[in-house]
Structure formats: structure tokens, C-alpha cells
Coordinates of C-alpha atoms in Angstrom, one line a residue:
X17 CA 5.7 -17.1 -35.0
X18 CA 8.5 -14.9 -36.2
X19 CA 9.1 -12.3 -33.6
X20 CA 9.6 -8.8 -35.1
X21 CA 10.3 -7.1 -31.8
X22 CA 11.0 -7.8 -28.1
X23 CA 8.6 -6.7 -25.4
X24 CA 9.6 -5.3 -22.0
X25 CA 8.2 -3.9 -18.8
X26 CA 8.7 -0.2 -18.9
X27 CA 6.6 0.9 -16.0
X28 CA 4.7 -0.4 -12.9
X29 CA 2.1 1.0 -10.5
X30 CA -0.2 -0.1 -7.7
X31 CA -3.2 1.2 -5.7
X32 CA -4.5 -0.1 -2.4
X33 CA -7.7 1.3 -0.8
X34 CA -7.3 3.3 2.4
X35 CA -9.5 1.1 4.6
X36 CA -7.6 -1.7 6.4
X37 CA -9.5 -4.8 7.7
X38 CA -7.3 -6.7 10.2
X39 CA -7.6 -10.2 11.6
X40 CA -8.7 -8.6 14.9
X41 CA -11.6 -6.9 13.0
X42 CA -12.6 -10.3 11.5
X43 CA -12.7 -11.8 15.0
X44 CA -15.7 -9.5 15.6
X45 CA -17.5 -10.6 12.5
X46 CA -17.1 -14.4 12.3
X47 CA -15.9 -17.3 14.5
X48 CA -12.2 -17.0 13.8
X49 CA -9.0 -15.7 15.4
X50 CA -5.8 -13.9 14.5
X51 CA -3.7 -16.9 15.3
X52 CA -5.9 -19.2 13.2
X53 CA -5.7 -16.9 10.1
X54 CA -2.0 -16.3 10.4
X55 CA -1.1 -19.9 10.9
X56 CA -3.2 -21.2 8.0
X57 CA -2.7 -18.3 5.5
X58 CA 0.0 -15.9 6.6
X59 CA -2.4 -13.0 6.3
X60 CA -2.6 -10.3 8.9
X61 CA -4.6 -7.6 7.2
X62 CA -6.2 -6.7 3.8
X63 CA -7.5 -3.5 2.1
X64 CA -11.2 -2.9 1.5
X65 CA -12.6 -0.6 -1.2
X66 CA -14.9 2.2 -0.1
X67 CA -18.6 1.8 -0.9
X68 CA -18.3 4.2 -3.8
X69 CA -15.1 2.6 -5.2
X70 CA -15.4 0.2 -8.1
X71 CA -12.7 -1.8 -9.9
X72 CA -12.1 0.9 -12.5
X73 CA -11.4 3.5 -9.8
X74 CA -8.6 1.3 -8.3
X75 CA -7.3 0.4 -11.8
X76 CA -7.2 4.1 -12.8
X77 CA -5.0 5.1 -9.9
X78 CA -2.6 2.2 -10.5
X79 CA -2.5 3.1 -14.1
X80 CA -1.5 6.7 -13.4
X81 CA 1.4 5.4 -11.3
X82 CA 2.5 3.0 -14.0
X83 CA 2.5 5.7 -16.7
X84 CA 4.4 8.1 -14.4
X85 CA 7.1 5.5 -13.7
X86 CA 7.5 4.8 -17.4
X87 CA 9.2 6.9 -20.2
X88 CA 5.9 7.2 -22.0
X89 CA 2.9 9.4 -21.7
X90 CA -0.8 8.3 -21.6
X91 CA -1.2 9.4 -25.3
X92 CA 1.4 6.7 -26.3
X93 CA -0.8 3.8 -25.0
X94 CA -2.3 1.9 -27.9
X95 CA -4.1 -0.9 -26.0
X96 CA -5.6 -1.6 -22.6
X97 CA -6.0 -5.2 -21.2
X98 CA -7.7 -5.5 -17.8
X99 CA -7.7 -8.8 -15.9
X100 CA -10.5 -9.0 -13.3
X101 CA -13.3 -11.1 -12.0
X102 CA -14.9 -8.3 -10.1
X103 CA -15.5 -5.7 -12.9
X104 CA -17.6 -2.6 -12.5
X105 CA -20.3 -4.2 -14.7
X106 CA -20.8 -7.4 -16.7
X107 CA -20.5 -5.0 -19.6
X108 CA -19.0 -2.6 -20.7
X109 CA -15.5 -3.8 -19.9
X110 CA -13.6 -2.2 -17.1
X111 CA -10.8 -1.6 -19.6
X112 CA -13.1 0.7 -21.6
X113 CA -14.0 2.6 -18.4
X114 CA -10.3 3.1 -17.5
X115 CA -9.7 4.2 -21.1
X116 CA -12.4 6.9 -20.6
X117 CA -10.9 8.0 -17.3
X118 CA -7.5 8.4 -18.9
X119 CA -9.0 10.6 -21.6
X120 CA -8.1 8.1 -24.3
X121 CA -10.0 6.5 -27.2
X122 CA -9.8 4.9 -30.6
X123 CA -7.7 1.8 -29.7
X124 CA -8.6 -1.7 -28.4
X125 CA -9.6 -2.0 -24.7
X126 CA -10.9 -5.2 -23.3
X127 CA -11.2 -7.4 -20.1
X128 CA -10.1 -11.0 -19.6
X129 CA -11.4 -13.4 -17.0
X130 CA -8.8 -16.0 -15.9
X131 CA -9.3 -15.7 -12.1
X132 CA -6.1 -15.1 -10.1
X133 CA -4.0 -15.9 -13.2
X134 CA -5.6 -13.0 -15.0
X135 CA -2.7 -10.6 -15.1
X136 CA -0.3 -13.3 -16.3
X137 CA -2.7 -14.2 -19.1
X138 CA -3.1 -10.5 -19.9
X139 CA 0.7 -9.9 -19.9
X140 CA 1.2 -12.8 -22.2
X141 CA -1.4 -11.5 -24.6
X142 CA 0.3 -8.1 -24.6
X143 CA 3.6 -9.8 -25.3
X144 CA 2.2 -11.3 -28.5
X145 CA 0.9 -7.9 -29.7
X146 CA 4.2 -6.2 -29.0
X147 CA 6.3 -8.9 -30.6
X148 CA 4.2 -9.0 -33.9
X149 CA 4.3 -5.3 -34.2
X150 CA 0.6 -4.6 -33.7
X151 CA 1.2 -2.4 -30.7
X152 CA 4.0 -0.4 -29.1
X153 CA 2.8 0.4 -25.5
X154 CA 0.1 -1.7 -23.8
X155 CA -1.4 -0.9 -20.3
X156 CA -1.9 -4.3 -18.6
X157 CA -4.0 -4.1 -15.4
X158 CA -4.9 -6.6 -12.7
X159 CA -7.6 -5.3 -10.4
X160 CA -10.1 -6.7 -8.0
X161 CA -12.8 -5.5 -5.5
X162 CA -13.4 -8.9 -4.1
X163 CA -14.9 -7.5 -0.9
X164 CA -18.0 -6.8 -3.0
X165 CA -18.4 -10.5 -3.7
X166 CA -17.2 -12.0 -0.4
X167 CA -19.6 -13.7 2.0
X168 CA -18.6 -12.3 5.4
X169 CA -20.6 -15.0 7.1
X170 CA -18.3 -17.7 5.7
X171 CA -15.1 -17.8 7.9
X172 CA -13.3 -20.1 5.4
X173 CA -13.4 -17.5 2.6
X174 CA -13.9 -14.1 4.1
X175 CA -10.5 -14.0 5.8
X176 CA -8.7 -14.6 2.5
X177 CA -9.6 -11.7 0.2
X178 CA -8.7 -8.1 -0.2
X179 CA -9.0 -5.3 -2.8
X180 CA -6.3 -3.7 -4.9
X181 CA -5.0 -2.9 -8.3
X182 CA -1.6 -3.4 -10.1
X183 CA -0.8 -1.9 -13.5
X184 CA 2.1 -2.4 -15.9
X185 CA 3.2 -0.8 -19.1
X186 CA 4.5 -3.4 -21.6
X187 CA 6.4 -1.7 -24.4
X188 CA 8.4 -2.5 -27.5
X189 CA 12.1 -2.9 -26.5
X190 CA 14.9 -1.2 -28.4
X191 CA 17.6 -3.3 -29.9
X192 CA 20.0 -2.2 -27.2
X193 CA 17.7 -3.0 -24.3
X194 CA 18.6 -5.9 -22.0
X195 CA 15.1 -5.7 -20.6
X196 CA 12.8 -8.3 -22.1
X197 CA 9.8 -10.5 -21.6
X198 CA 11.6 -13.7 -22.3
X199 CA 8.9 -16.3 -22.3
X200 CA 5.5 -17.2 -20.8
X201 CA 3.3 -20.3 -20.4
X202 CA -0.4 -20.2 -19.8
X203 CA -2.8 -23.2 -19.4
X204 CA -6.2 -24.3 -18.0
X205 CA -7.9 -27.4 -16.8
X206 CA -11.7 -26.9 -16.9
X207 CA -12.4 -30.2 -15.3
X208 CA -11.9 -28.4 -11.9
X209 CA -14.1 -25.4 -12.7
X210 CA -16.5 -26.1 -9.7
X211 CA -13.7 -25.8 -7.1
X212 CA -13.6 -22.0 -7.2
X213 CA -16.8 -20.3 -8.4
X214 CA -19.3 -17.4 -8.2
X215 CA -22.4 -19.4 -8.9
X216 CA -25.0 -16.7 -9.4
X217 CA -25.2 -13.6 -11.6
X218 CA -24.5 -15.2 -15.0
X219 CA -26.7 -16.9 -17.5
X220 CA -26.5 -20.3 -15.7
X221 CA -28.1 -18.8 -12.6
X222 CA -29.5 -15.3 -13.1
X223 CA -30.0 -13.0 -10.2
X224 CA -33.1 -13.6 -8.1
X225 CA -34.3 -13.1 -4.6
X226 CA -33.4 -16.7 -3.8
X227 CA -29.8 -16.4 -5.1
X228 CA -29.2 -13.2 -3.1
X229 CA -30.7 -14.7 0.0
X230 CA -28.5 -17.8 -0.3
X231 CA -25.3 -15.7 -0.9
X232 CA -24.8 -17.4 -4.3
X233 CA -23.3 -14.2 -5.7
X234 CA -20.2 -14.6 -3.5
X235 CA -17.0 -16.5 -3.8
X236 CA -17.3 -20.3 -3.1
X237 CA -14.1 -22.4 -2.8
X238 CA -12.9 -25.9 -1.9
X239 CA -9.6 -24.8 -0.5
X240 CA -8.1 -28.2 0.4
X241 CA -8.5 -29.5 -3.2
X242 CA -7.2 -26.3 -4.7
X243 CA -4.0 -26.3 -2.6
X244 CA -2.4 -29.4 -4.2
X245 CA -3.6 -28.4 -7.7
X246 CA -2.1 -24.9 -7.2
X247 CA 1.4 -26.1 -6.3
X248 CA 1.4 -28.7 -9.1
X249 CA 0.2 -26.4 -11.8
X250 CA 2.5 -23.5 -10.9
X251 CA 5.5 -25.8 -10.7
X252 CA 4.7 -27.2 -14.1
X253 CA 4.3 -23.7 -15.6
X254 CA 7.7 -22.6 -14.1
X255 CA 9.4 -25.8 -15.2
X256 CA 8.1 -25.3 -18.8
X257 CA 9.5 -21.8 -19.3
X258 CA 12.8 -22.6 -17.7
X259 CA 13.4 -25.8 -19.7
X260 CA 12.3 -24.0 -22.9
X261 CA 15.0 -21.3 -22.3
X262 CA 17.7 -23.7 -21.1
X263 CA 17.6 -22.1 -17.6
X264 CA 17.3 -23.4 -14.1
X265 CA 16.4 -21.8 -10.7
X266 CA 20.0 -20.8 -10.2
X267 CA 19.4 -18.3 -13.1
X268 CA 16.5 -16.6 -11.3
X269 CA 17.1 -13.6 -9.1
X270 CA 13.5 -13.3 -7.9
X271 CA 10.3 -15.4 -7.7
X272 CA 6.9 -13.8 -7.3
X273 CA 4.0 -16.2 -7.0
X274 CA 0.3 -15.5 -6.6
X275 CA -0.3 -14.4 -3.0
X276 CA -3.1 -16.8 -2.2
X277 CA -1.7 -18.6 0.9
X278 CA 1.6 -18.6 2.6
X279 CA 1.7 -22.4 2.7
X280 CA 1.2 -22.6 -1.0
X281 CA 4.0 -20.0 -1.6
X282 CA 6.4 -22.0 0.7
X283 CA 5.4 -25.3 -0.9
X284 CA 6.2 -24.1 -4.4
X285 CA 9.4 -22.5 -3.3
X286 CA 10.5 -25.7 -1.7
X287 CA 9.5 -27.7 -4.8
X288 CA 11.5 -25.3 -7.0
X289 CA 14.4 -25.4 -4.6
X290 CA 14.8 -21.6 -4.5
X291 CA 16.3 -19.7 -1.6
X292 CA 13.4 -18.2 0.4
X293 CA 15.2 -14.9 0.4
X294 CA 14.6 -14.7 -3.3
X295 CA 10.8 -15.1 -3.0
X296 CA 8.8 -11.9 -2.9
X297 CA 5.9 -12.1 -0.3
X298 CA 3.5 -9.4 0.8
X299 CA 0.5 -11.5 1.7
X300 CA 0.6 -10.4 5.3
X301 CA -0.4 -6.9 4.2
X302 CA -2.8 -7.3 1.4
X303 CA -4.1 -10.9 1.5
X304 CA -5.4 -12.4 -1.8
X305 CA -6.2 -9.7 -4.3
X306 CA -6.7 -12.3 -7.1
X307 CA -5.5 -10.9 -10.5
X308 CA -3.9 -8.0 -8.7
X309 CA -1.5 -9.9 -6.4
X310 CA 1.4 -10.3 -8.8
X311 CA 1.5 -6.7 -10.3
X312 CA 1.1 -5.2 -6.9
X313 CA 4.0 -7.3 -5.5
X314 CA 6.1 -6.5 -8.6
X315 CA 5.6 -2.8 -8.3
X316 CA 6.3 -2.8 -4.6
X317 CA 9.5 -4.8 -5.0
X318 CA 10.7 -2.5 -7.7
X319 CA 10.0 0.7 -5.8
X320 CA 11.7 -0.8 -2.7
X321 CA 14.8 -1.4 -4.8
X322 CA 14.6 -5.2 -4.3
X323 CA 14.1 -5.9 -8.0
X324 CA 16.5 -3.9 -10.1
X325 CA 17.2 -3.3 -13.7
X326 CA 18.8 -6.4 -15.2
X327 CA 17.4 -8.8 -12.7
X328 CA 15.7 -12.0 -14.0
X329 CA 12.3 -12.6 -12.5
X330 CA 10.0 -15.6 -12.6
X331 CA 6.3 -15.1 -12.0
X332 CA 3.8 -17.9 -11.4
X333 CA 0.0 -18.0 -10.7
X334 CA -3.1 -20.1 -10.6
X335 CA -6.8 -19.3 -10.3
X336 CA -10.4 -20.1 -11.0
X337 CA -10.9 -22.3 -14.1
X338 CA -8.6 -23.7 -13.0
X339 CA -6.0 -21.6 -14.8
X340 CA -2.3 -21.4 -14.4
X341 CA 0.6 -19.6 -15.9
X342 CA 4.2 -18.3 -15.6
X343 CA 6.1 -15.3 -17.0
X344 CA 9.9 -15.1 -17.2
X345 CA 11.4 -11.7 -17.8
X346 CA 14.5 -9.5 -17.3
X347 CA 13.7 -6.1 -15.9

């Protein structure tokens, strides 16, 4: 493809619900302990959406922050892509609801489902639209309300997930800009689709009294198998974009990976041979917010003046599907 324009990140935002669920709180719900959770995951607390908060509510607040931090106004947005597996409804899309909340209309708005890799997928899609001239400013959102589909009787999964939203404005770069989405790589291996799944609620297993009683509308995961696949797939995605751009890890200022498990983050960092001081981690505060982890961590690092204009950042994620992907950019 002949690239007409370069794409860049021009604004970021995040929103976390007010309610905090700590490991100590979880000790009262299931047979677990703070020490067990921290040792195995690195998580200490997570945010939980209120009963009357849906994915679009979180996404809207994050989007407002992203717009405010960018040089554009909401009327300049010409596309919304929302990555989520916990949408307000099966349809319409959460992106369309966010569009309505922002008071906008008459441009494309759609959701994608790529599990925890969702935001990386969505950012790569936005990159293509910007580069071919079909759009100038795209709102890319990663949002989850996983507490709504978590089984709080399953100690292996209920300790892992939290709610939150991260939003990013991806814009057309001017010729003089050093900021650029340099490259991205996304992939999937559907042979492992059973390892991380919400079995009921779709056309394969429609809702019934039986599916509700058996908690089949909640997240089910084979964590041990996913661990090895996660590290391998993220490493490959990172290796691909670095090799394609004649770069190595010495060129990277910051690495942000999907915040799924501290052991996975450390294993990938070791495999990539990157200084751990260059790895952005916030898993202890927010746990696994699926498609929202990377945009939340990115916004937090930018606002804390860790990641600065001109820095080269490498993002890597994996998720249900199994999906994987990486994104290389200069802020």
C-alpha cells in the first residue's frame, strides 16, 4: 500500500470507576489470600464499575479526556473504533453509543472483538484509515466492564479482572511532525479459541435458565496454557515490527505490555532483554482490564511525564482468540 500520510497519537485519556476492590476484600468472598494473589499475579486492587455504569459510560469519560489533551475538538473526529468484549449490548455497538454521548453523527462508528488485544487491533485499523487518507482524526477506545461477566465464586479468575477505559486520538501527522505510528503487527491463532472464552450468550449457547445457573455467561480460562502462548506470541509480534524497521530493543525507550499477569510481563521483558526500568507496569492498581490495559497505562505514563514527546514506545498484547499484536510508535 502506498502511504499518503503518516498517523500519530495526538491525545490520550483514561477513566477508572471509583469503587476499589482490594485483595483483602476478595479474601472475604472466595478462598484466597492477598499473598497468594500478589505472588502469582502482582495485583493488589482493581476498579469495579457501579451497577448503573456500562462500558459506554466509562468509554465516554475516557474519550473526553483524550479530546481535551489533543489539539482537536470533538467535531473534528471522523471515526470511532471501540475495542471491547463487555459491550453495553450485543448490538448496537458501544462505539455508536459513545458517538451519541459525544453529540456526534454521520461518520463510521463500530466495535471490534479481539479480546485483550482489542485496542492494538483497533489502533492498527485506525492507522490504515489515516495513512490512506480516508480519515483525519479517529477516536480509538479500549473499554471493559469485566466485573459484569466475572464469576466471583471462581477464585482462579475473579481475582484477575477489573473495569476501566482508555481512549486515544489517532490523527494525521503533519510533514514536520516527528510523532508517528511507525508500524504494527497483528495476528491470531484460532486453534486455541477454547482456552479463554465466555461460553453462553451467543448463538452457540443462547441464554437459558441452565446457562445462568451454571455461570456460563462468565469468563472461563485455562491460565497455565495461556501463559506460555502469551509470552511466545507477544515476543514474536515485537520481533516482527523491530526487524521490519531495522531496529532492536536498544532503540526502544519504553515497553508497555498487556497487564494480564506480572509474571508474564517479566517473562516477556527478560526474553526481549530490556531494562526493567523501561517497562511500564500498573497491574498492581488496576489488574487486568483486557482491551483497556494498554491505553490506560499509556495515558498514565504520559501524564506522569514518563513517556515524553519524541520517545519511541513498543506496545505488545495478547488475548482471547487467541489474538496477539504489537504497535511501534514515536510519541
